[in-house]
PDB file of C-alpha atoms in Angstrom:
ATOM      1  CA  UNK A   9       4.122 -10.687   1.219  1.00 47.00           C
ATOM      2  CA  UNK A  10       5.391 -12.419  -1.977  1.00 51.00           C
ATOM      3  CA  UNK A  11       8.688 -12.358  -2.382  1.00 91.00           C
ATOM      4  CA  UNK A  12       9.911  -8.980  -1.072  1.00 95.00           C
ATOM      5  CA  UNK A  13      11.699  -9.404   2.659  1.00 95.00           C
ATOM      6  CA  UNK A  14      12.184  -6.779   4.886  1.00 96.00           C
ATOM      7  CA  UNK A  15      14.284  -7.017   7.593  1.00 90.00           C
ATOM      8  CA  UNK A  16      14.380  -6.587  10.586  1.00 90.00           C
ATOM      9  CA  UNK A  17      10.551  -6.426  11.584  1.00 92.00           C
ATOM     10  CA  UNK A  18      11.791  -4.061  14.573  1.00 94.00           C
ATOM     11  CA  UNK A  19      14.691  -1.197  14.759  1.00 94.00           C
ATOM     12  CA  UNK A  20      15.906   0.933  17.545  1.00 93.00           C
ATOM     13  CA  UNK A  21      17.618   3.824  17.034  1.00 91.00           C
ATOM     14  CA  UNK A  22      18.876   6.675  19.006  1.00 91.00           C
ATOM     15  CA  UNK A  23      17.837  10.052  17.900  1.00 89.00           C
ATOM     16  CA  UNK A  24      20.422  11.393  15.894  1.00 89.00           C
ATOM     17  CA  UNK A  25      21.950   8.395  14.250  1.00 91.00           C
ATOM     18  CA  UNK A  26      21.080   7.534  10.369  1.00 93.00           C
ATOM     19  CA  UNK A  27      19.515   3.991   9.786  1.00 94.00           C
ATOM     20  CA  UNK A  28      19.241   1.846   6.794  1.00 95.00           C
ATOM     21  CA  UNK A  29      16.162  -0.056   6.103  1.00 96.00           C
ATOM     22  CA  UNK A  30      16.511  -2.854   4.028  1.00 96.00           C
ATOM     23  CA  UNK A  31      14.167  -4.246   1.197  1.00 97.00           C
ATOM     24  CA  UNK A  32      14.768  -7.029  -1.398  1.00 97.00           C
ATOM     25  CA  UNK A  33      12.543  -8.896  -3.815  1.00 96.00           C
ATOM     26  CA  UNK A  34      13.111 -11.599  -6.090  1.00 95.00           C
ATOM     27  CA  UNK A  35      10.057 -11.001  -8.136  1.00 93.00           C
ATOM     28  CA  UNK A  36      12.065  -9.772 -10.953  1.00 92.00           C
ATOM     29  CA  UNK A  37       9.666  -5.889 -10.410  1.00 92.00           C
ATOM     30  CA  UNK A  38      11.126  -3.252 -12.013  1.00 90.00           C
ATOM     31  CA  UNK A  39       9.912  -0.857  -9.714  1.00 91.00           C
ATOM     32  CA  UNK A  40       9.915  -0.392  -6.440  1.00 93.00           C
ATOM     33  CA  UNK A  41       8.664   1.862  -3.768  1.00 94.00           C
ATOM     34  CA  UNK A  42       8.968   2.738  -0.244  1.00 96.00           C
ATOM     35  CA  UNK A  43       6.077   4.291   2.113  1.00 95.00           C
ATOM     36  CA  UNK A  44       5.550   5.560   5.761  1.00 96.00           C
ATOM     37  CA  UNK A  45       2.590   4.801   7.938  1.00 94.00           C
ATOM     38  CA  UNK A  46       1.885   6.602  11.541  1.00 93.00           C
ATOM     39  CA  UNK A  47      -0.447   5.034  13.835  1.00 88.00           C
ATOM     40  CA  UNK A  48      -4.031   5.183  11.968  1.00 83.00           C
ATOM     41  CA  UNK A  49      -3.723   6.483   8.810  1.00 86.00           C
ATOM     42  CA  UNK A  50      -2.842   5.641   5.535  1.00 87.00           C
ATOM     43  CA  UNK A  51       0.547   5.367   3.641  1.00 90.00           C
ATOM     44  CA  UNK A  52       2.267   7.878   2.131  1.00 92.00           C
ATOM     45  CA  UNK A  53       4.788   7.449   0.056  1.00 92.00           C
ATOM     46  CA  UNK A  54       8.513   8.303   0.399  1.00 95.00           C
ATOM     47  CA  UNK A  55      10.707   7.616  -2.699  1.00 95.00           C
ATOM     48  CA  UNK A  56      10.437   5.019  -5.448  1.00 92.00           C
ATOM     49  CA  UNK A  57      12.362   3.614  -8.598  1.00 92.00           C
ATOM     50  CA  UNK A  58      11.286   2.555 -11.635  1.00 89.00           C
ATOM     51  CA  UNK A  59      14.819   1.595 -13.061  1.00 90.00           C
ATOM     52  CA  UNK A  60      18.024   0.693 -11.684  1.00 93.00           C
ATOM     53  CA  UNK A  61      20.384   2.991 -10.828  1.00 95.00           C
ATOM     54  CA  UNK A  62      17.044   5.728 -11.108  1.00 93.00           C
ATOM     55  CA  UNK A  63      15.288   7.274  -8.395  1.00 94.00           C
ATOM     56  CA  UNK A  64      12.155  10.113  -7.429  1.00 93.00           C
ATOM     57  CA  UNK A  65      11.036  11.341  -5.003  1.00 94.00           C
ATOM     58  CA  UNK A  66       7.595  10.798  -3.148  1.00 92.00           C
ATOM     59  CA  UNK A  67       5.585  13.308  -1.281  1.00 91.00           C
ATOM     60  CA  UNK A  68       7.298  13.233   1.959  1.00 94.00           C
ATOM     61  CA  UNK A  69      11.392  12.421   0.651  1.00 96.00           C
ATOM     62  CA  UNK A  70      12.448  15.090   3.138  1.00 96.00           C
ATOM     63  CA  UNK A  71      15.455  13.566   5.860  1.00 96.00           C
ATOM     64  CA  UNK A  72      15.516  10.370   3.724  1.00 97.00           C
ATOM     65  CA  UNK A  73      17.549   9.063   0.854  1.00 97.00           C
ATOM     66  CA  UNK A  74      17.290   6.200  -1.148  1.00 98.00           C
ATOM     67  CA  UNK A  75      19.983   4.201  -3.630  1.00 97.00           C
ATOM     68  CA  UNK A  76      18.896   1.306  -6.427  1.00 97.00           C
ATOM     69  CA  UNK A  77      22.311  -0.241  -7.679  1.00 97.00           C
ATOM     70  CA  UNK A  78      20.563  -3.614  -7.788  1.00 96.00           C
ATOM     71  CA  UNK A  79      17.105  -4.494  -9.579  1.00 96.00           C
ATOM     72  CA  UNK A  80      16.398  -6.682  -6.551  1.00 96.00           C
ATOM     73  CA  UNK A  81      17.142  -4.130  -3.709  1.00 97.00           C
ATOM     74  CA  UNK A  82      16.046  -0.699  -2.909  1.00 97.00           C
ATOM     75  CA  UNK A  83      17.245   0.302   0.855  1.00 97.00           C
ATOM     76  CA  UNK A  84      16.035   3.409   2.407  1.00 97.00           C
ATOM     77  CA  UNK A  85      18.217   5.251   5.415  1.00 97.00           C
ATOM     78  CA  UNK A  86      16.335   7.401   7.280  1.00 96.00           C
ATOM     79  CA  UNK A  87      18.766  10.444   8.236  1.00 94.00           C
ATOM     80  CA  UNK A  88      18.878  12.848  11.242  1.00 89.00           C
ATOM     81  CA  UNK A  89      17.241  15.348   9.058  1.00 88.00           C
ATOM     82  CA  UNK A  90      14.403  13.507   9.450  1.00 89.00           C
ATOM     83  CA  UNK A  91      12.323  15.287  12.241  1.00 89.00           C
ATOM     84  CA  UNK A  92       9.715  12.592  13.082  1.00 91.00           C
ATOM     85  CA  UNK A  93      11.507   9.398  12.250  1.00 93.00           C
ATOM     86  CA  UNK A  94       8.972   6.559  14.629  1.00 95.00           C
ATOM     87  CA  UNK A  95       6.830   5.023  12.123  1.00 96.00           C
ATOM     88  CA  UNK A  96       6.352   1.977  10.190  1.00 96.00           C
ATOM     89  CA  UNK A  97       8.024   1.526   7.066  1.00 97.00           C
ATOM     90  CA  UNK A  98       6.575  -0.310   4.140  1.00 96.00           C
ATOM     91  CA  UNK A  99       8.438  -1.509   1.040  1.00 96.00           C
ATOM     92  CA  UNK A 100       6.428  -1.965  -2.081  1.00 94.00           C
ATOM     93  CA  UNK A 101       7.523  -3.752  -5.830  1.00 93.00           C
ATOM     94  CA  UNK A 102       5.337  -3.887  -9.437  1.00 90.00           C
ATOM     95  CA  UNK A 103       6.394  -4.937 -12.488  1.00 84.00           C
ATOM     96  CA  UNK A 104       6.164  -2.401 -15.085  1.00 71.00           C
ATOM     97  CA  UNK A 105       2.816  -2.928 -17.026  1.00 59.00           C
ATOM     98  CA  UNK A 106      -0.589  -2.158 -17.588  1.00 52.00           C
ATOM     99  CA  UNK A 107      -1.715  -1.452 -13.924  1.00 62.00           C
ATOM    100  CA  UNK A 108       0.862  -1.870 -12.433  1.00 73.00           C
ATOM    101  CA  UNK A 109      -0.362  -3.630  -9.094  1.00 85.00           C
ATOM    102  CA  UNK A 110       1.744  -3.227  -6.070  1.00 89.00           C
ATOM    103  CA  UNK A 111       2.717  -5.929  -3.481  1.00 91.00           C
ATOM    104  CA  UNK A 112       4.199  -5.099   0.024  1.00 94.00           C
ATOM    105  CA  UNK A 113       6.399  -6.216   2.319  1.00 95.00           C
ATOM    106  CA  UNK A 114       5.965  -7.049   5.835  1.00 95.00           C
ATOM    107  CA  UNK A 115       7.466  -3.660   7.154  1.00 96.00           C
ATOM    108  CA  UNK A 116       9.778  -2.322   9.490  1.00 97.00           C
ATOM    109  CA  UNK A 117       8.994  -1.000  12.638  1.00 96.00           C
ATOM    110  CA  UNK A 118      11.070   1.932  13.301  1.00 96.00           C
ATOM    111  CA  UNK A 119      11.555   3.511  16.770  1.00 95.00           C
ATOM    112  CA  UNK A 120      13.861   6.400  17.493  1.00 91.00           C
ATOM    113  CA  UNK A 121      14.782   6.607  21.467  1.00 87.00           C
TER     114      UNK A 121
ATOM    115  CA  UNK B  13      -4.881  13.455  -0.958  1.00 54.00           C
ATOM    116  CA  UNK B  14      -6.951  10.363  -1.110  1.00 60.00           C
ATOM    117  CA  UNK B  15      -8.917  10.470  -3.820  1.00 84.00           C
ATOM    118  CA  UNK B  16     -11.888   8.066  -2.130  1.00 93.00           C
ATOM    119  CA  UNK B  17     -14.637   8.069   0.752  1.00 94.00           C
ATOM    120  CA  UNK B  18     -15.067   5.129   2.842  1.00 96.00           C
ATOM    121  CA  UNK B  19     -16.800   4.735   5.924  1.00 97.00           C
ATOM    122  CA  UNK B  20     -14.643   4.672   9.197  1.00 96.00           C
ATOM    123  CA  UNK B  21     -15.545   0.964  10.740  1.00 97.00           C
ATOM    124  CA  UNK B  22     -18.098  -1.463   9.664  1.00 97.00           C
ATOM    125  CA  UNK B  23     -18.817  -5.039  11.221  1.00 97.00           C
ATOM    126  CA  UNK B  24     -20.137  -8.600  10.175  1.00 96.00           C
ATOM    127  CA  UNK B  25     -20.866 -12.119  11.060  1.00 97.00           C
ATOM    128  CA  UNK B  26     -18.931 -14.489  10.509  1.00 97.00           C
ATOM    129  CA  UNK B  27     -19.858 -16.507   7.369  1.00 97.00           C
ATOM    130  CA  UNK B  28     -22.021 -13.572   5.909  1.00 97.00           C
ATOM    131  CA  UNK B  29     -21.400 -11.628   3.091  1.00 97.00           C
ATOM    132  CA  UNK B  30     -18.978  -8.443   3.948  1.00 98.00           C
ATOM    133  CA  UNK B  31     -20.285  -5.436   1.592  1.00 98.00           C
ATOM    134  CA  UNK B  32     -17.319  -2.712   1.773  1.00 98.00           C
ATOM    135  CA  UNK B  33     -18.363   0.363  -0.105  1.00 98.00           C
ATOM    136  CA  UNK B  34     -16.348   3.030  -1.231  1.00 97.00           C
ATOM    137  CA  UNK B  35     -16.765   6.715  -2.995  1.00 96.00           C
ATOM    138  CA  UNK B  36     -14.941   8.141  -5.820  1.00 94.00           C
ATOM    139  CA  UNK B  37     -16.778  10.634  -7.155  1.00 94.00           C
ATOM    140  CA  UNK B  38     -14.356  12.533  -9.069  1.00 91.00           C
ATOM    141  CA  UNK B  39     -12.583   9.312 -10.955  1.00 92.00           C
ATOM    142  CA  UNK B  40     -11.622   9.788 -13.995  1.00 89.00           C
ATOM    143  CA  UNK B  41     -11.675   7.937 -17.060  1.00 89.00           C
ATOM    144  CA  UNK B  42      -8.346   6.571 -16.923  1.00 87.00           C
ATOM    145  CA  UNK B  43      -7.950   5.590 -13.185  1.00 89.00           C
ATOM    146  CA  UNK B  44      -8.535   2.263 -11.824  1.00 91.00           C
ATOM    147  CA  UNK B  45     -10.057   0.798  -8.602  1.00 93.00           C
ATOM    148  CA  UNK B  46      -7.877  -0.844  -6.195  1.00 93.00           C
ATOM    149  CA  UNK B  47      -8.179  -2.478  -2.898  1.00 96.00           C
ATOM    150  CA  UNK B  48      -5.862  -3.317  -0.737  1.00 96.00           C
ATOM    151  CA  UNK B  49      -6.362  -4.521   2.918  1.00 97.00           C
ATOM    152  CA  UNK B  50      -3.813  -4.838   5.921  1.00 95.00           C
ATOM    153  CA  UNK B  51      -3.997  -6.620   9.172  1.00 94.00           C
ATOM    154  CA  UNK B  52      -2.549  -5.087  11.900  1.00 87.00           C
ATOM    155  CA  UNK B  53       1.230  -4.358  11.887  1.00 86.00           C
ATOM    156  CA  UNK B  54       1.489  -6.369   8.366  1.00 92.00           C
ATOM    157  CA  UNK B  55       2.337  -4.938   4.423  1.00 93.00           C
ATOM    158  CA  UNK B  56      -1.171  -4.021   2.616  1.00 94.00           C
ATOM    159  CA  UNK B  57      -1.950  -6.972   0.297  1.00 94.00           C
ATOM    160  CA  UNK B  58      -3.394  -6.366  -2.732  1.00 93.00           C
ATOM    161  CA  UNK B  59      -6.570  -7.819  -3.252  1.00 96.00           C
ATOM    162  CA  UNK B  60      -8.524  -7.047  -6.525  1.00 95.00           C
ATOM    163  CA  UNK B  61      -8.753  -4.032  -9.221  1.00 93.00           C
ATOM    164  CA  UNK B  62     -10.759  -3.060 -12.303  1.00 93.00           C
ATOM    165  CA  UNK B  63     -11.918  -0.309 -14.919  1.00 93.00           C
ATOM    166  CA  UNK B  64     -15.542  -0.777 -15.074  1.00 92.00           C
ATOM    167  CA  UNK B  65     -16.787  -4.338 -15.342  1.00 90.00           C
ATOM    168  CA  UNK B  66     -17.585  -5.874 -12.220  1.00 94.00           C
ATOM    169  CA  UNK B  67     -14.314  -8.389 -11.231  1.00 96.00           C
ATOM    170  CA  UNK B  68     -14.251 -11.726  -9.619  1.00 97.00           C
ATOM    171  CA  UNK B  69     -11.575 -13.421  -7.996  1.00 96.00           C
ATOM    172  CA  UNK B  70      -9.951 -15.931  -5.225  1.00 95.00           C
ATOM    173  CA  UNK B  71     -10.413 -13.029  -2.461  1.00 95.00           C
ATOM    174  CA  UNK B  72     -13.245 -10.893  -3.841  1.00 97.00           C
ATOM    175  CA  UNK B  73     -15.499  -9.393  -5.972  1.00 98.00           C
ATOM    176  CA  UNK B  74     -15.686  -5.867  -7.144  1.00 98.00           C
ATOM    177  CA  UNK B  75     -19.033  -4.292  -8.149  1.00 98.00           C
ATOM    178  CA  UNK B  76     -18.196  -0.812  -9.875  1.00 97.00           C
ATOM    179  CA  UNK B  77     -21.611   1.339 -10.719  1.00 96.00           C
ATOM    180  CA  UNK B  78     -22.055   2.124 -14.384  1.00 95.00           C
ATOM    181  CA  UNK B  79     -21.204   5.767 -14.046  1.00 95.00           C
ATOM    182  CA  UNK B  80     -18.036   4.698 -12.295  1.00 95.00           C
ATOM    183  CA  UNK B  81     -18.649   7.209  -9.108  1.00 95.00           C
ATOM    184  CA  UNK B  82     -18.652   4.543  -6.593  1.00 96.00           C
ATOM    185  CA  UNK B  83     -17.852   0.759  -5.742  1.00 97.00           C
ATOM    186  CA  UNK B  84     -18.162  -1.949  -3.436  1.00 98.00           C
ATOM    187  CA  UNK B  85     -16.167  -4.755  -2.498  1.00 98.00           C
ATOM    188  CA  UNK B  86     -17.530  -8.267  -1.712  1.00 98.00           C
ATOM    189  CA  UNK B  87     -16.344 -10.779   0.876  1.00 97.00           C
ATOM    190  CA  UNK B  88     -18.792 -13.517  -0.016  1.00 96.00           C
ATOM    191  CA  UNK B  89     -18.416 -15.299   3.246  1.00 95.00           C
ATOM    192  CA  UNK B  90     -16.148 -13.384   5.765  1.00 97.00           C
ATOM    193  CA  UNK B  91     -14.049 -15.487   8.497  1.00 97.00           C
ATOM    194  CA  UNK B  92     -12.323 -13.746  11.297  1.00 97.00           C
ATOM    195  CA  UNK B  93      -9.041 -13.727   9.308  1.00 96.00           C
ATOM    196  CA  UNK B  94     -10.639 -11.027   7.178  1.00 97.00           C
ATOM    197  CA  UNK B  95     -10.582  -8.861  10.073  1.00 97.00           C
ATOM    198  CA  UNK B  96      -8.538  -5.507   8.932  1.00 97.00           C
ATOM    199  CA  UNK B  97      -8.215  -2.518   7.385  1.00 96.00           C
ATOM    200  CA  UNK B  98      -9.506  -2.085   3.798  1.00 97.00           C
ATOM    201  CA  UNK B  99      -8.381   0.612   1.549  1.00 95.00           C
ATOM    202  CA  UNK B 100     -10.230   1.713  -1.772  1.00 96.00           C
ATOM    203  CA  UNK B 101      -7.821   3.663  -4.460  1.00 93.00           C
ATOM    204  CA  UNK B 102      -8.019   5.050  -7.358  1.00 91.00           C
ATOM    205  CA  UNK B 103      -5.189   5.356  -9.585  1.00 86.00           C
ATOM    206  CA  UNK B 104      -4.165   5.945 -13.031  1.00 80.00           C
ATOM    207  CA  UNK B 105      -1.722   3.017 -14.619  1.00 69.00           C
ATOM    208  CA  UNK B 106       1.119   3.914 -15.319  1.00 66.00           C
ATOM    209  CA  UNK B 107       1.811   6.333 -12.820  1.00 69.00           C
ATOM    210  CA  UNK B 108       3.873   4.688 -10.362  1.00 66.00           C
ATOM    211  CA  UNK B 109       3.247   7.494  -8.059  1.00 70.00           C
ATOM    212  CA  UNK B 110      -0.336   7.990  -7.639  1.00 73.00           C
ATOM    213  CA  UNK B 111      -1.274   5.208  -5.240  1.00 79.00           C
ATOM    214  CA  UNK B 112      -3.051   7.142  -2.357  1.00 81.00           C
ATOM    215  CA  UNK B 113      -3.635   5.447   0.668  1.00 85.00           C
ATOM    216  CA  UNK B 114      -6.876   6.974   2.504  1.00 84.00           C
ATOM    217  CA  UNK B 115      -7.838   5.996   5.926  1.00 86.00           C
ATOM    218  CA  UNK B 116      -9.873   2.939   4.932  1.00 93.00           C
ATOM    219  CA  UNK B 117     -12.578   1.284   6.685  1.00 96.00           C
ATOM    220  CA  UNK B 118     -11.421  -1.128   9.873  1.00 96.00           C
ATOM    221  CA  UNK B 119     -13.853  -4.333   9.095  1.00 98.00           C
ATOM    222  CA  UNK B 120     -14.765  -6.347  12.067  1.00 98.00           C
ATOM    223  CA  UNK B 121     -15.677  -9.906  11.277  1.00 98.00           C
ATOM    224  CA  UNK B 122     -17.390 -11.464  14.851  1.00 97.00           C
ATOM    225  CA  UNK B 123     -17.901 -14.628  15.437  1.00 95.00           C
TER     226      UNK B 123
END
């Protein structure tokens, strides 16, 4: 995991209600990512920043929106739009370089009632 | 899409070698190999990349063919904790949005 927290490790919502997932790191990373995963498959990803205050969007940013005032945090709220919202949520951090390697969280399990 | 073919499962005994291979035909010049692997309900954790020489580490070793269409990852001498998922990626640096996550193969280390 490093040293990017996610918290908490399991959210309840009810359906219709926005949530805010939260992600820090104190890695120093420039940039930093967020990504979905459904029950056997891979991850796709959402949104992610490569500045502060600078944001694009992923292949499935639909019903989500994203916000990076800090360089340490990058939370994700997961709106109404969002049609399927029960999934895991992983956070993801690299600093800005050659290859850029990735390091995750330990996700957030999201489940919409 | 996931740019990579690996099989779906694959199993070995504890203290054995685990030999993980993985497909990517199409790979271009530019893009690197990455794996990652994830234990159940846990964040991926990166385990090893490279170009084209074959890489060593801590975890792993990676053993990339010469004309770069496939590779295989190397447990030398798997324990139960290396029970998971492992994914194979390829990727070109620099583009922070190109990391595509496949289905990966579910390695089952038994005892």
């Amino acid at each position: 995991d490093g040293g990017i927290t996610q918290s908490p490790k399991y959210l309840f919502r009810k359906e219709g209600q926005n949530v805010t997932l939260s992600c820090e790191q104190n890695l120093n990373h420039d940039a930093m990512y967020w990504y979905r995963q459904d029950p056997g498959q891979g991850l796709r990803l959402i949104y992610y920043s490569q500045i502060v205050n600078d944001f694009q969007k992923g292949d499935i940013a639909e019903g989500y929106s994203v916000s990076r005032e800090k360089k340490e945090s990058f939370p994700l709220t997961v709106t109404s739009a969002q049609k399927n919202p029960t999934a895991f949520y992983l956070c993801a951090s690299s600093i800005q370089g050659a290859t850029d390697t990735q390091y995750f969280g330990p996700g957030t399990r999201l489940t919409v009632l | 899409d996931a740019k990579t073919t690996q099989p779906p499962s694959m199993d070995c005994a504890e203290g054995r070698a685990a030999n993980l291979p993985c497909n990517h035909s199409t790979i271009s010049g530019n893009e690197y190999v990455y794996w990652y692997r994830q234990i159940h309900s846990q964040g991926p954790q990166y385990i090893i990349h490279g170009l084209k020489n074959n890489e060593t580490n801590e975890m792993a070793s990676l053993i990339i063919t010469e004309d770069r269409k496939s590779s295989t990852l190397i447990l030398p001498h798997a324990t139960l904790r290396d029970t998971a998922v492992y994914y194979c990626i390829v990727r070109v640096a620099y583009n922070n949005n190109d990391m595509r996550f496949g289905a990966g193969t579910r390695l089952t280390v038994k005892p």
